[in-house]
Backbone as CSV, one residue per row, in Angstrom:
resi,resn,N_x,N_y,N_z,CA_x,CA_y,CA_z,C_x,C_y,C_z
1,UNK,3.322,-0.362,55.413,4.400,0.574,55.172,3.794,1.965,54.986
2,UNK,4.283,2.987,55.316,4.237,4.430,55.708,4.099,4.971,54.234
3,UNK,3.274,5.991,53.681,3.819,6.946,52.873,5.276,7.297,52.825
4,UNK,5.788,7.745,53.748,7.178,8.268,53.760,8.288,7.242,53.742
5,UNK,7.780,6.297,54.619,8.680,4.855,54.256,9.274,4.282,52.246
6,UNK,7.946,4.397,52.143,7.522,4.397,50.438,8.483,5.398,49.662
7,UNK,8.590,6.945,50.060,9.106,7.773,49.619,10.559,7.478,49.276
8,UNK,11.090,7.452,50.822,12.321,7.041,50.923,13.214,5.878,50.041
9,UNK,12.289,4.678,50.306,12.411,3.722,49.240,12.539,3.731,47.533
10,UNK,11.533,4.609,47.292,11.857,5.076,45.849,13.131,5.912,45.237
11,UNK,12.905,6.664,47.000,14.129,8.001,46.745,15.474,7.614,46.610
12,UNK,15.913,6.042,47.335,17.023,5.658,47.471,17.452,4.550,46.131
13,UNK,16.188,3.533,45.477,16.110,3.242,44.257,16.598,4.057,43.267
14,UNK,15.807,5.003,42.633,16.414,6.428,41.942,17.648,6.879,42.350
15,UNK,17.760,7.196,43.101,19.676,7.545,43.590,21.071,6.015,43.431
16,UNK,20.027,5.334,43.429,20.799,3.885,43.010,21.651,3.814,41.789
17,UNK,20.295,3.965,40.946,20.005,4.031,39.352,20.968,5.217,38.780
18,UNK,20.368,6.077,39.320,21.595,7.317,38.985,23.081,7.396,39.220
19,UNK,23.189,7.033,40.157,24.750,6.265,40.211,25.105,5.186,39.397
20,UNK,24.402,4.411,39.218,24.535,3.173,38.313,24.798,3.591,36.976
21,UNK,24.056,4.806,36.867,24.028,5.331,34.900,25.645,6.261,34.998
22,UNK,25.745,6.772,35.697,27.091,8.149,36.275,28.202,7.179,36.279
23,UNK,28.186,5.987,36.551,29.827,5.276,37.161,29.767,4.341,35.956
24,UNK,28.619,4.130,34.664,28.574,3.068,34.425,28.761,1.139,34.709
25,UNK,28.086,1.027,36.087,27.741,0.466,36.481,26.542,-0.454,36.221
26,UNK,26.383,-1.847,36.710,24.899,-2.264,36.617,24.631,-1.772,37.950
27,UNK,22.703,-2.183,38.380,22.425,-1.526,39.353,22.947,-2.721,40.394
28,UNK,23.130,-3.539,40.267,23.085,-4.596,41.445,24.737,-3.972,42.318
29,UNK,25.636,-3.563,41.479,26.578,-3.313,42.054,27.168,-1.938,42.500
30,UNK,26.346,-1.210,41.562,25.734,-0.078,42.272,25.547,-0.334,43.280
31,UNK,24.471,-0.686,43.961,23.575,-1.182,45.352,24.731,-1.382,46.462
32,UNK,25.656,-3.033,45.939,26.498,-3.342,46.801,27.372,-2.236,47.103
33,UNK,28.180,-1.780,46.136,28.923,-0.686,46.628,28.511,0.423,47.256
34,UNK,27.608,0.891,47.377,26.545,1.826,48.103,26.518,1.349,49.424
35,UNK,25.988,0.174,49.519,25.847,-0.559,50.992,26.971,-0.858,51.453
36,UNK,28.432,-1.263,50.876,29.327,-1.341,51.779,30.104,-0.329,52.423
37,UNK,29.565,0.513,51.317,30.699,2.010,51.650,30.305,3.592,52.361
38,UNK,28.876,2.547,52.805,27.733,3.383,53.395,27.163,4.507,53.106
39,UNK,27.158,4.687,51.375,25.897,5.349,50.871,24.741,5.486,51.424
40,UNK,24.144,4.178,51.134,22.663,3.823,51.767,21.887,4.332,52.598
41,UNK,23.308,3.928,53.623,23.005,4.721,55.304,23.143,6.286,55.124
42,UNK,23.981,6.632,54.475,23.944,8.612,54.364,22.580,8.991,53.596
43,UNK,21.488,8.116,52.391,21.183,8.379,51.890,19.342,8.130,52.715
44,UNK,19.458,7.270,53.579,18.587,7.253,54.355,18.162,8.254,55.492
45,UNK,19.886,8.330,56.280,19.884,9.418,57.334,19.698,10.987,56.764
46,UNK,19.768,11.085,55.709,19.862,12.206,55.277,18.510,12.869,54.008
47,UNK,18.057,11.593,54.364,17.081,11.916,53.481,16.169,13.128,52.850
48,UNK,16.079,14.089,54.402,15.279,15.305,54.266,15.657,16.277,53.517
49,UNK,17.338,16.284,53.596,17.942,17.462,53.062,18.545,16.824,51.441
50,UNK,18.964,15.349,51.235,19.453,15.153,50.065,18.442,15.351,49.205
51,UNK,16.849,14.872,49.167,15.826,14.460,48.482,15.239,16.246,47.748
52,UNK,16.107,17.400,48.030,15.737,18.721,47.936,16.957,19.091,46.542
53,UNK,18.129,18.009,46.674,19.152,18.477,46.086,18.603,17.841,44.258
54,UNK,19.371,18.054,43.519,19.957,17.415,42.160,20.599,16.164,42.385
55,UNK,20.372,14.991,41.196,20.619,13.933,41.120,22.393,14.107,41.397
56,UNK,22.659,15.254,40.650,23.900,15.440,40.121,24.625,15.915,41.653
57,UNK,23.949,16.618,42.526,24.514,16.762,43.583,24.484,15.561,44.129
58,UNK,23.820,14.605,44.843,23.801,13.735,45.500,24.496,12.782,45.090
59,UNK,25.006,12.587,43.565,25.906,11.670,43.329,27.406,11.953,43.769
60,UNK,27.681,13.331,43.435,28.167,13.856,44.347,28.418,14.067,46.013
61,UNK,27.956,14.027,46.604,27.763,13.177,48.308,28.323,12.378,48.056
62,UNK,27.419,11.213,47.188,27.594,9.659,47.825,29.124,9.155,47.189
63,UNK,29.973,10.158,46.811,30.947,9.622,45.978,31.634,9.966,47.211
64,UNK,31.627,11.235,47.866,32.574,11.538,48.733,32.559,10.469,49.908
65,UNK,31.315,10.430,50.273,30.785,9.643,51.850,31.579,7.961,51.306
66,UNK,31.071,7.664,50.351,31.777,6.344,49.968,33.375,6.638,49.888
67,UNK,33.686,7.339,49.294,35.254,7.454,49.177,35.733,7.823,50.818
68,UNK,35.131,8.582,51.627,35.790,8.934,52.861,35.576,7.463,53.731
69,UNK,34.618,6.277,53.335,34.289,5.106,53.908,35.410,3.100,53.207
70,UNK,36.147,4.447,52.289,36.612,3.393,51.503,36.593,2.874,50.334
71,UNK,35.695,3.600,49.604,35.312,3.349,48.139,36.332,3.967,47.392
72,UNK,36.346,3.516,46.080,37.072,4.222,45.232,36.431,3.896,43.962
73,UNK,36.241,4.721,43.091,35.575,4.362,41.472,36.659,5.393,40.952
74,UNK,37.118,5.714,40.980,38.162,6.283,39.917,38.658,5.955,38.859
């Protein structure tokens, strides 16, 4: 596995977690809801430019990208 592979991996762990602490969530469902509502995938594809932002922004993203995919935590 790649340095950057590695990166990413951590980067998307941590953004997990942080959502998990923000929605009061555990992380496992954190995760799922992330992956169904295609967090994951925004948080992968986007990696270059999210990984520059605040936790607080990116939870932000992934609330919208999930909510425009079907999510709802409200």
């Amino acid at each position: 596995m790649s340095i950057s592979e590695r990166k990413k991996i951590n980067y998307t762990v941590a953004c997990v977690n942080e959502f998990s602490k923000y929605y009061n969530m555990n992380q496992k469902d954190a995760f799922l809801y992330l992956f169904e509502f295609k967090g994951i995938q925004f948080l992968i594809e986007f990696y270059e430019v999210e990984h520059l932002l605040s936790f607080d922004n990116v939870i932000e993203d992934l609330t919208i990208i999930c909510k425009n995919n079907g999510g709802d935590l409200s």
